[in-house]
Amino acid sequence: MAPTPVPLTSRPQWQALTELQRSLATCHMRDLFGQDPDRAQRFFAEGAGLSLDFSKNRITDEVLSALMALARACDLPGRTEAMFLGEQVNETEKRPALHTALRNTGADPVLVDGRDVMPEVQETLARMDTFTRDVITGHRSGFTGKRFTDVVSIGIGGSYLGPRLVSEALLPYHHGQLRGHFVANIDGSDITEVLNRVNPETTLFLVQSKSFRTQETLENSRVARDWFLANGGAERDIAGHFVAVTANASEAGRFGIRTDNVFPMWDWVGGRYSLWSAIGLPIALLVGMDQFRALLAGAHDMDLHFRHTPLERNLPVLMAMLGVWYSNFWGADTHAILPYDHYLESLPSHLQQLDMESNGKCVTRDGRAISYQTGPVIWGGVGANGQHAYHQLLHQGTRLIPADFIIPLRSHNPVGEHHASLFANCLSQTRALMAGKTEAEALEELAAEGMSAGEAAELAPHKVIPGNKPSNTLVMDKLTPHTLGALIALYEHRTFVQGVIWDVDSFDQWGVELGKQMGKEI
Ligand code: F6P
């Protein structure tokens, strides 16, 4: 029998972090910056086109080494290799999790049960290449011979959020010959609104479902097929207008989708990690295959960074361990994702599924009840809009909410002074969260405005901003397919690292399955 592993909270590294938290509990980040003017240069790391300033965190060198010691004690390097090498890291479903193989541009084989999966991956990319080119050039057209003008992608969860995020984020790269629409909800208004906008003669439907058993997707696809048949399409035309991406080709066939219109998915790709597979077909159709490959290349660069960079300079590891620090030692319940780029509006929703479906678990990999906090609530929205909404709570609320600020140096739309203002807003938010405003500063400010001492004393407590609120700042040169690929892969690995520390199976989702089962019964 394998020896019972040491519980996470009994590890000496955990105890050391508990002690460090106690010693820092009354220390303010202002003081840390005061004592160490080089802090911003030292707590800085970069990789795959992204730079991370993590100086505005409640950390010292000692904390950082203790966090890395915990990562090593949990065998993070070994578990990372196991994932990349195709071992069954999804233990409850007895599967590997090989989203990294989908973007592997290296020459090394990736083995699943002794079989190299790279030829199938390459073959699928080649099929996507031909298909997207045929649709974009009009070589493949609708049933009346007209070019396709619209692509309706029907899927939910990972078969929806990732493709939608990337399609929106890469809007400046759309070739413009096709409009993209995404339908997910079982609320009939979702599909109805899309069908109201498109023409059956020129609309291509993509049914995106790994299992081809998801109720929302199947119902919406049936509605789309009925609408198509009721509006001029004939049964024989379905083949030209309906394409599926699934690991269940036989169910797709029963739905009426021809085998040669089915793109494969594999058991070893988790739904929330699937945008890199043929589930990314809507993206490829909208931006072209070259840009899709650039997206994969960016993610692959991040994979290399994650796999080969020492933990202390490793972006996903740093961000993950800082998350563990706040969740488990400072009582943070949520984590905010704040992209300062309008094209990244859907990033928080995608990361919400990625992280919460992966690490929202309450038993360890071997089924023991967990006594510590695992995945936090992930939420967020674009800046600067959030500054006029929920940032108030970040600054003066009673909760501790670590936040990631994400911003490109250059905008796709250099309108007037907009980008400089956006950038200034982003940086000033991180600074304000860190530094806050003391009572003395508030009083001084009010006096300078001409307020009487009595009035100022009354108002000052309300103007005090405690500060000491942690944030990371992630910067890229520009939001391109490459940097976007790297950014999403960064968060995938961050999620994986936290799963390793918390000892959960980050690749199953039994909680969701229960909901699906009950939905059907009721
Ligand atoms: O809703 C949970 C989930 O299992 C996701 O992980 C998955 O991406 C989604 O359902 C959709 O599943 P499918 O692609 O099989 O339709």
Coordinates of C-alpha atoms and ligand atoms in Angstrom, one line a residue:
M1 CA 0.0 0.0 0.0
A2 CA 1.3 3.5 -0.9
P3 CA 2.1 5.6 2.3
T4 CA -0.5 8.2 3.2
P5 CA 0.9 11.5 1.9
V6 CA 1.6 14.3 4.4
P7 CA -1.5 16.5 4.6
L8 CA -0.8 19.9 3.0
T9 CA -1.3 21.9 6.1
S10 CA 1.1 19.7 8.1
R11 CA 4.0 20.3 5.8
P12 CA 6.8 22.3 7.3
Q13 CA 6.7 24.7 4.3
W14 CA 3.0 25.4 5.1
Q15 CA 3.9 26.1 8.7
A16 CA 6.7 28.4 7.6
L17 CA 4.2 30.4 5.5
T18 CA 1.8 30.6 8.4
E19 CA 4.6 32.1 10.5
L20 CA 5.6 34.5 7.7
Q21 CA 2.0 35.7 7.3
R22 CA 1.9 36.4 11.0
S23 CA 5.1 38.4 10.8
L24 CA 3.8 40.5 7.9
A25 CA 0.3 40.9 9.2
T26 CA 0.8 44.5 10.4
C27 CA 3.3 45.5 7.7
H28 CA 2.2 47.8 4.9
M29 CA 3.5 47.5 1.3
R30 CA 4.3 51.2 1.5
D31 CA 7.0 50.3 4.0
L32 CA 8.2 47.4 1.9
F33 CA 8.7 49.8 -1.0
G34 CA 10.3 52.4 1.3
Q35 CA 12.8 49.8 2.6
D36 CA 13.6 48.4 -0.8
P37 CA 13.7 51.0 -3.7
D38 CA 14.6 48.2 -6.1
R39 CA 11.6 46.2 -5.3
A40 CA 9.9 46.8 -8.6
Q41 CA 12.9 45.7 -10.6
R42 CA 13.4 42.6 -8.5
F43 CA 9.9 41.3 -8.3
F44 CA 9.6 41.3 -12.1
A45 CA 9.6 38.4 -14.5
E46 CA 9.0 37.9 -18.2
G47 CA 8.3 35.2 -20.7
A48 CA 6.6 34.5 -24.1
G49 CA 6.1 38.2 -24.7
L50 CA 4.5 38.9 -21.4
S51 CA 6.0 40.9 -18.4
L52 CA 4.8 40.5 -14.9
D53 CA 5.4 43.2 -12.2
F54 CA 4.5 41.4 -9.0
S55 CA 6.1 44.0 -6.7
K56 CA 2.8 45.2 -5.3
N57 CA 2.2 42.1 -3.3
R58 CA 2.5 41.4 0.4
I59 CA 5.7 39.5 -0.1
T60 CA 9.4 39.6 0.8
D61 CA 12.2 37.5 -0.5
E62 CA 11.6 35.1 2.3
V63 CA 7.9 34.7 1.4
L64 CA 8.8 34.0 -2.2
S65 CA 11.3 31.3 -1.3
A66 CA 8.9 29.8 1.2
L67 CA 6.2 29.7 -1.5
M68 CA 8.6 28.1 -4.0
A69 CA 9.7 25.6 -1.3
L70 CA 6.0 24.6 -0.9
A71 CA 5.7 24.2 -4.7
R72 CA 8.8 21.9 -4.7
A73 CA 7.5 19.9 -1.7
C74 CA 4.3 19.3 -3.6
D75 CA 6.5 18.0 -6.5
L76 CA 5.4 20.7 -8.9
P77 CA 8.2 20.0 -11.3
G78 CA 7.4 16.3 -11.4
R79 CA 3.7 16.9 -11.8
T80 CA 4.4 19.4 -14.6
E81 CA 6.5 16.9 -16.5
A82 CA 3.8 14.3 -16.0
M83 CA 1.2 16.5 -17.6
F84 CA 3.5 17.4 -20.6
L85 CA 4.4 13.7 -21.1
G86 CA 0.8 12.6 -21.3
E87 CA 0.5 10.7 -18.1
Q88 CA -3.0 10.2 -16.6
V89 CA -3.1 13.5 -14.7
N90 CA -6.9 13.4 -14.9
E91 CA -7.0 10.6 -12.4
T92 CA -10.7 10.2 -11.8
E93 CA -11.4 10.0 -15.5
K94 CA -8.2 8.1 -16.2
R95 CA -7.0 10.4 -18.9
P96 CA -4.1 12.6 -19.7
A97 CA -4.7 16.4 -20.2
L98 CA -2.8 17.2 -23.3
H99 CA -4.0 20.6 -24.5
T100 CA -0.2 21.4 -24.7
A101 CA 0.1 18.8 -27.5
L102 CA -2.5 20.8 -29.6
R103 CA -0.1 23.7 -29.8
N104 CA 3.1 21.7 -29.9
T105 CA 5.1 23.0 -32.8
G106 CA 8.2 21.0 -31.7
A107 CA 9.3 17.8 -33.4
D108 CA 9.0 15.6 -30.3
P109 CA 6.3 12.9 -30.3
V110 CA 3.6 13.1 -27.6
L111 CA 2.5 9.7 -26.5
V112 CA -0.9 8.6 -25.2
D113 CA -0.9 4.9 -24.3
G114 CA 2.3 4.5 -26.3
R115 CA 0.8 6.1 -29.4
D116 CA 2.1 9.4 -30.8
V117 CA -0.9 11.8 -31.1
M118 CA 0.9 14.5 -33.0
P119 CA 0.1 13.1 -36.5
E120 CA -3.7 13.4 -35.7
V121 CA -3.2 16.9 -34.4
Q122 CA -1.3 17.9 -37.5
E123 CA -3.8 16.2 -39.8
T124 CA -6.7 18.0 -38.1
L125 CA -4.9 21.4 -38.4
A126 CA -4.4 20.6 -42.1
R127 CA -8.1 19.8 -42.5
M128 CA -9.0 23.1 -40.7
D129 CA -6.7 24.9 -43.1
T130 CA -8.4 23.5 -46.2
F131 CA -11.9 24.0 -44.8
T132 CA -11.4 27.6 -43.7
R133 CA -9.7 28.5 -47.0
D134 CA -12.5 26.9 -48.9
V135 CA -15.1 28.9 -46.9
I136 CA -13.3 32.2 -47.0
T137 CA -12.5 32.0 -50.8
G138 CA -16.1 30.9 -51.6
H139 CA -14.9 27.6 -53.0
R140 CA -17.3 26.1 -50.5
S141 CA -20.6 27.9 -50.7
G142 CA -24.2 27.8 -49.5
F143 CA -27.0 25.8 -51.1
T144 CA -27.9 28.5 -53.6
G145 CA -24.2 28.9 -54.6
K146 CA -23.8 32.2 -52.6
R147 CA -20.7 32.7 -50.5
F148 CA -21.0 32.2 -46.8
T149 CA -21.4 35.4 -44.9
D150 CA -22.1 34.2 -41.4
V151 CA -20.8 31.5 -39.0
V152 CA -23.0 30.4 -36.1
S153 CA -21.1 28.5 -33.5
I154 CA -23.4 26.5 -31.2
G155 CA -21.8 25.1 -28.0
I156 CA -21.6 25.8 -24.3
G157 CA -18.9 25.9 -21.5
G158 CA -15.5 25.3 -22.9
S159 CA -17.0 24.7 -26.4
Y160 CA -18.1 28.3 -26.3
L161 CA -16.3 30.6 -23.9
G162 CA -12.8 30.1 -25.3
P163 CA -13.7 30.5 -29.0
R164 CA -15.9 33.5 -28.2
L165 CA -13.2 35.2 -26.2
V166 CA -10.5 34.7 -28.9
S167 CA -12.8 35.7 -31.7
E168 CA -13.7 38.9 -29.9
A169 CA -10.1 39.6 -28.8
L170 CA -8.8 39.2 -32.3
L171 CA -11.3 41.5 -33.9
P172 CA -8.6 43.7 -35.5
Y173 CA -7.4 40.5 -37.3
H174 CA -10.8 39.5 -38.8
H175 CA -10.5 39.3 -42.6
G176 CA -14.1 40.7 -42.7
Q177 CA -15.6 38.2 -45.1
L178 CA -17.5 36.4 -42.4
R179 CA -19.5 37.5 -39.3
G180 CA -19.3 35.3 -36.2
H181 CA -22.2 34.5 -33.9
F182 CA -22.1 32.4 -30.7
V183 CA -25.1 30.6 -29.2
A184 CA -24.9 28.8 -25.9
N185 CA -27.9 29.3 -23.7
I186 CA -30.9 27.0 -23.5
D187 CA -32.9 30.2 -23.2
G188 CA -34.6 30.3 -26.6
S189 CA -33.9 34.0 -26.9
D190 CA -30.2 33.3 -27.5
I191 CA -30.7 31.3 -30.7
T192 CA -33.7 33.3 -31.8
E193 CA -31.8 36.6 -31.8
V194 CA -29.0 35.1 -33.9
L195 CA -31.3 33.4 -36.4
N196 CA -33.2 36.7 -36.8
R197 CA -29.9 38.3 -38.0
V198 CA -28.8 35.6 -40.6
N199 CA -29.8 34.3 -44.0
P200 CA -30.1 30.5 -44.3
E201 CA -28.6 30.6 -47.8
T202 CA -25.3 32.1 -46.5
T203 CA -25.0 30.7 -43.0
L204 CA -22.7 28.0 -41.8
F205 CA -23.5 26.3 -38.5
L206 CA -20.8 24.7 -36.3
V207 CA -22.1 22.3 -33.7
Q208 CA -19.4 22.3 -31.1
S209 CA -19.6 19.6 -28.5
K210 CA -16.9 17.3 -27.2
S211 CA -19.5 14.8 -25.9
F212 CA -22.3 15.6 -28.4
R213 CA -24.6 14.9 -25.5
T214 CA -24.9 18.4 -24.0
Q215 CA -28.6 19.3 -23.8
E216 CA -28.2 23.1 -24.5
T217 CA -26.1 22.5 -27.6
L218 CA -28.2 19.7 -29.0
E219 CA -31.5 21.6 -28.5
N220 CA -30.1 24.8 -30.1
S221 CA -28.7 22.8 -33.0
R222 CA -32.1 21.2 -33.6
V223 CA -33.7 24.6 -33.6
A224 CA -31.1 25.8 -36.1
R225 CA -31.7 22.8 -38.3
D226 CA -35.5 23.2 -38.2
W227 CA -35.1 26.9 -39.0
F228 CA -32.8 26.0 -41.9
L229 CA -35.3 23.5 -43.3
A230 CA -38.2 25.8 -42.9
N231 CA -36.5 28.7 -44.7
G232 CA -35.5 27.2 -48.0
G233 CA -32.9 24.6 -47.1
A234 CA -33.5 21.0 -48.0
E235 CA -32.4 17.8 -46.2
R236 CA -29.7 17.3 -48.8
D237 CA -28.3 20.8 -48.1
I238 CA -27.7 20.1 -44.4
A239 CA -24.4 18.5 -45.3
G240 CA -23.2 21.8 -46.8
H241 CA -24.3 24.0 -43.9
F242 CA -23.8 21.9 -40.7
V243 CA -20.4 20.9 -39.5
A244 CA -19.6 19.3 -36.1
V245 CA -16.6 19.3 -33.8
T246 CA -16.8 16.4 -31.5
A247 CA -15.2 13.3 -30.0
N248 CA -18.5 11.5 -30.6
A249 CA -18.8 11.2 -34.4
S250 CA -21.5 8.6 -34.3
E251 CA -23.9 10.9 -32.4
A252 CA -23.1 13.7 -34.8
G253 CA -24.0 11.2 -37.6
R254 CA -27.3 10.5 -35.9
F255 CA -28.0 14.2 -35.8
G256 CA -27.5 14.2 -39.6
I257 CA -24.0 15.6 -39.9
R258 CA -21.9 13.8 -42.6
T259 CA -18.7 12.1 -41.4
D260 CA -16.6 14.2 -43.7
N261 CA -18.1 17.3 -41.9
V262 CA -17.0 16.1 -38.5
F263 CA -13.8 17.5 -37.0
P264 CA -12.3 15.4 -34.2
M265 CA -11.8 16.0 -30.5
W266 CA -10.1 13.7 -28.2
D267 CA -10.7 12.4 -24.7
W268 CA -7.3 13.8 -23.7
V269 CA -8.5 17.4 -24.2
G270 CA -10.6 18.9 -21.4
G271 CA -13.5 21.1 -22.5
R272 CA -12.2 24.2 -20.9
Y273 CA -8.8 23.7 -22.5
S274 CA -10.2 23.0 -26.0
L275 CA -10.0 26.2 -27.9
W276 CA -6.7 25.1 -29.3
S277 CA -8.3 22.1 -31.0
A278 CA -10.9 22.1 -33.8
I279 CA -13.2 23.7 -31.2
G280 CA -11.2 26.8 -32.4
L281 CA -12.7 26.4 -35.9
P282 CA -14.9 29.6 -35.5
I283 CA -11.8 31.5 -34.6
A284 CA -9.9 30.1 -37.7
L285 CA -12.8 31.0 -39.9
L286 CA -13.0 34.5 -38.7
V287 CA -9.2 35.4 -38.6
G288 CA -7.8 32.8 -41.0
M289 CA -5.6 29.8 -40.3
D290 CA -2.3 31.8 -40.2
Q291 CA -3.5 33.8 -37.3
F292 CA -4.9 30.7 -35.6
R293 CA -1.5 29.1 -35.9
A294 CA 0.1 32.3 -34.4
L295 CA -2.3 31.9 -31.5
L296 CA -1.1 28.3 -31.0
A297 CA 2.6 29.5 -31.3
G298 CA 2.1 32.0 -28.5
A299 CA 0.6 29.3 -26.3
H300 CA 3.4 27.0 -27.2
D301 CA 5.9 29.7 -26.2
M302 CA 4.2 29.9 -22.8
D303 CA 4.3 26.1 -22.5
L304 CA 8.1 26.1 -23.0
H305 CA 8.5 29.0 -20.6
F306 CA 6.4 27.1 -18.0
R307 CA 8.2 23.8 -18.5
H308 CA 11.7 25.1 -18.5
T309 CA 12.0 28.3 -16.5
P310 CA 13.1 28.1 -12.8
L311 CA 10.1 28.4 -10.5
E312 CA 11.4 31.8 -9.1
R313 CA 11.1 33.4 -12.6
N314 CA 8.2 31.3 -13.9
L315 CA 5.1 33.4 -14.7
P316 CA 2.4 30.8 -14.1
V317 CA 4.2 29.5 -11.0
L318 CA 4.6 33.0 -9.5
M319 CA 1.0 34.0 -10.2
A320 CA -0.3 30.7 -8.9
M321 CA 1.8 30.7 -5.7
L322 CA 0.8 34.3 -5.0
G323 CA -2.8 33.2 -5.4
V324 CA -2.2 30.4 -2.9
W325 CA -0.6 32.9 -0.5
Y326 CA -3.7 35.0 -0.5
S327 CA -6.3 32.2 -0.5
N328 CA -4.8 30.1 2.2
F329 CA -2.8 32.5 4.4
W330 CA -4.7 35.8 4.1
G331 CA -8.3 34.6 3.7
A332 CA -9.0 36.0 0.3
D333 CA -12.1 34.4 -1.2
T334 CA -12.1 36.0 -4.6
H335 CA -9.6 37.0 -7.3
A336 CA -10.2 39.8 -9.8
I337 CA -9.2 39.7 -13.5
L338 CA -9.0 43.3 -14.8
P339 CA -8.0 43.6 -18.4
Y340 CA -7.4 47.1 -19.6
D341 CA -8.2 46.3 -23.2
H342 CA -11.6 46.4 -24.6
Y343 CA -11.0 43.4 -26.8
L344 CA -10.5 41.3 -23.7
E345 CA -13.9 42.0 -22.3
S346 CA -14.7 38.2 -22.3
L347 CA -11.5 37.2 -20.6
P348 CA -12.9 37.1 -17.1
S349 CA -15.7 34.8 -18.1
H350 CA -13.4 32.4 -19.8
L351 CA -11.0 32.3 -16.9
Q352 CA -13.9 31.9 -14.5
Q353 CA -14.8 28.6 -16.2
L354 CA -11.2 27.6 -16.6
D355 CA -10.3 28.1 -12.9
M356 CA -13.6 27.5 -11.1
E357 CA -14.4 24.3 -13.0
S358 CA -10.8 23.1 -12.5
N359 CA -10.2 23.9 -8.9
G360 CA -13.6 24.2 -7.4
K361 CA -13.0 20.9 -5.6
C362 CA -13.4 19.7 -2.0
V363 CA -11.5 16.3 -2.0
T364 CA -7.9 15.5 -2.7
R365 CA -6.9 13.3 -5.7
D366 CA -7.2 10.3 -3.5
G367 CA -10.6 11.2 -2.3
R368 CA -9.8 12.7 1.2
A369 CA -11.9 15.6 2.5
I370 CA -10.0 18.9 2.2
S371 CA -9.6 21.2 5.2
Y372 CA -8.2 24.3 3.5
Q373 CA -9.6 26.6 0.9
T374 CA -9.2 25.6 -2.8
G375 CA -10.2 27.6 -5.9
P376 CA -11.4 31.2 -5.2
V377 CA -14.3 32.9 -6.9
I378 CA -12.9 34.4 -10.2
W379 CA -14.5 37.5 -11.4
G380 CA -13.7 40.8 -13.2
G381 CA -14.3 43.1 -16.1
V382 CA -12.6 45.6 -18.3
G383 CA -10.9 48.7 -17.1
A384 CA -11.4 51.6 -16.9
N385 CA -15.1 50.8 -16.8
G386 CA -14.7 48.9 -13.5
Q387 CA -13.2 51.9 -11.8
H388 CA -16.6 53.5 -11.9
A389 CA -18.3 50.4 -10.6
Y390 CA -16.7 47.8 -8.3
H391 CA -13.2 49.3 -7.7
Q392 CA -14.7 51.2 -4.8
L393 CA -15.0 47.9 -2.9
L394 CA -11.4 47.0 -3.9
H395 CA -10.1 50.2 -2.4
Q396 CA -12.2 50.7 0.7
G397 CA -14.2 47.5 1.2
T398 CA -13.6 45.1 4.1
R399 CA -12.5 42.2 1.9
L400 CA -9.1 41.4 0.6
I401 CA -9.3 41.0 -3.2
P402 CA -6.1 40.3 -5.1
A403 CA -6.3 41.5 -8.7
D404 CA -4.5 41.0 -12.0
F405 CA -4.3 44.1 -14.2
I406 CA -3.6 43.2 -17.8
I407 CA -2.6 45.9 -20.4
P408 CA -0.9 46.1 -23.8
L409 CA 1.7 48.9 -24.3
R410 CA 0.3 49.7 -27.7
S411 CA -3.4 49.9 -28.8
H412 CA -4.8 48.8 -32.1
N413 CA -6.8 52.0 -32.1
P414 CA -4.5 54.9 -31.2
V415 CA -7.3 57.5 -30.9
G416 CA -6.1 60.8 -29.5
E417 CA -4.7 60.4 -26.0
H418 CA -7.0 57.5 -25.2
H419 CA -4.3 54.9 -24.8
A420 CA -2.1 57.1 -22.6
S421 CA -5.1 57.7 -20.4
L422 CA -6.0 54.1 -20.2
F423 CA -2.5 53.2 -19.3
A424 CA -2.3 55.9 -16.7
N425 CA -5.6 54.7 -15.2
C426 CA -4.3 51.2 -15.0
L427 CA -1.1 52.0 -13.3
S428 CA -2.6 54.5 -11.0
Q429 CA -5.2 51.9 -9.8
T430 CA -2.4 49.5 -8.9
R431 CA -0.6 52.3 -7.1
A432 CA -3.6 53.5 -5.3
L433 CA -4.5 49.9 -4.2
M434 CA -1.0 49.5 -2.9
A435 CA -0.3 52.9 -1.3
G436 CA -3.8 54.1 -0.3
K437 CA -4.2 57.4 1.5
T438 CA -3.4 58.0 5.2
E439 CA -5.5 60.2 7.5
A440 CA -2.7 62.7 7.6
E441 CA -2.7 62.9 3.8
A442 CA -6.4 63.2 3.7
L443 CA -6.4 66.1 6.2
E444 CA -3.6 67.9 4.4
E445 CA -5.5 67.6 1.1
L446 CA -8.7 68.9 2.7
A447 CA -6.9 71.8 4.3
A448 CA -5.3 72.7 0.9
E449 CA -8.8 72.8 -0.5
G450 CA -9.7 75.4 2.1
M451 CA -11.8 73.3 4.4
S452 CA -12.0 74.2 8.1
A453 CA -10.1 71.9 10.6
G454 CA -13.4 70.8 12.1
E455 CA -15.0 69.8 8.8
A456 CA -11.8 68.2 7.6
A457 CA -11.6 66.1 10.7
E458 CA -15.2 64.8 10.1
L459 CA -14.6 64.0 6.5
A460 CA -11.1 62.6 6.7
P461 CA -12.0 59.1 7.9
H462 CA -14.1 58.6 4.8
K463 CA -11.3 59.7 2.6
V464 CA -8.8 57.3 4.1
I465 CA -7.9 54.5 1.8
P466 CA -6.2 51.7 3.6
G467 CA -4.0 50.5 0.7
N468 CA -1.9 47.4 1.1
K469 CA -4.1 45.7 -1.5
P470 CA -2.2 43.3 -3.7
S471 CA -2.1 43.3 -7.5
N472 CA -0.1 41.9 -10.4
T473 CA 0.5 43.9 -13.5
L474 CA 0.8 41.9 -16.7
V475 CA 2.0 43.9 -19.7
M476 CA 2.4 42.9 -23.4
D477 CA 3.5 45.0 -26.3
K478 CA 0.3 44.6 -28.2
L479 CA -2.7 42.2 -28.1
T480 CA -1.8 39.9 -31.0
P481 CA -2.7 36.3 -31.7
H482 CA 0.7 35.4 -30.3
T483 CA 0.4 37.4 -27.0
L484 CA -3.2 36.3 -26.6
G485 CA -2.2 32.6 -26.9
A486 CA 0.5 33.1 -24.4
L487 CA -1.8 35.0 -22.0
I488 CA -4.5 32.2 -22.0
A489 CA -1.9 29.5 -21.7
L490 CA -0.4 31.4 -18.7
Y491 CA -3.7 31.2 -16.9
E492 CA -4.2 27.5 -17.8
H493 CA -0.8 26.7 -16.2
R494 CA -1.6 29.0 -13.2
T495 CA -4.7 26.9 -12.6
F496 CA -2.8 23.7 -13.0
V497 CA -0.1 24.8 -10.5
Q498 CA -2.7 25.7 -7.9
G499 CA -4.4 22.3 -8.4
V500 CA -1.1 20.6 -7.7
I501 CA -0.6 22.6 -4.5
W502 CA -4.2 21.9 -3.3
D503 CA -3.9 18.3 -4.5
V504 CA -7.1 18.3 -6.5
D505 CA -7.9 16.8 -9.9
S506 CA -8.0 20.0 -11.9
F507 CA -9.2 18.1 -15.0
D508 CA -12.5 16.5 -13.9
Q509 CA -15.9 18.3 -13.2
W510 CA -18.2 15.9 -11.4
G511 CA -20.1 18.7 -9.9
V512 CA -21.2 19.9 -13.3
E513 CA -22.1 16.4 -14.4
L514 CA -24.5 16.2 -11.5
G515 CA -26.3 19.3 -12.7
K516 CA -26.5 17.9 -16.2
Q517 CA -27.9 14.6 -14.9
M518 CA -30.6 16.3 -12.7
G519 CA -31.5 18.7 -15.5
K520 CA -32.4 15.7 -17.7
E521 CA -34.4 14.0 -14.9
I522 CA -36.4 17.0 -14.0
Ligands
F6P1 O1 -20.4 22.5 -18.4 C1 -19.4 21.7 -18.2 C2 -18.8 21.1 -19.3 O2 -18.5 19.8 -19.0 C3 -17.5 21.8 -19.8 O3 -16.4 21.3 -19.3 C4 -17.6 21.5 -21.3 O4 -16.8 22.4 -21.9 C5 -19.1 21.8 -21.5 O5 -19.7 21.1 -20.4 C6 -19.6 21.4 -22.8 O6 -19.5 20.1 -23.0 P1 -19.5 19.5 -24.5 O7 -18.4 20.1 -25.3 O8 -19.3 18.0 -24.3 O9 -20.8 19.8 -25.1

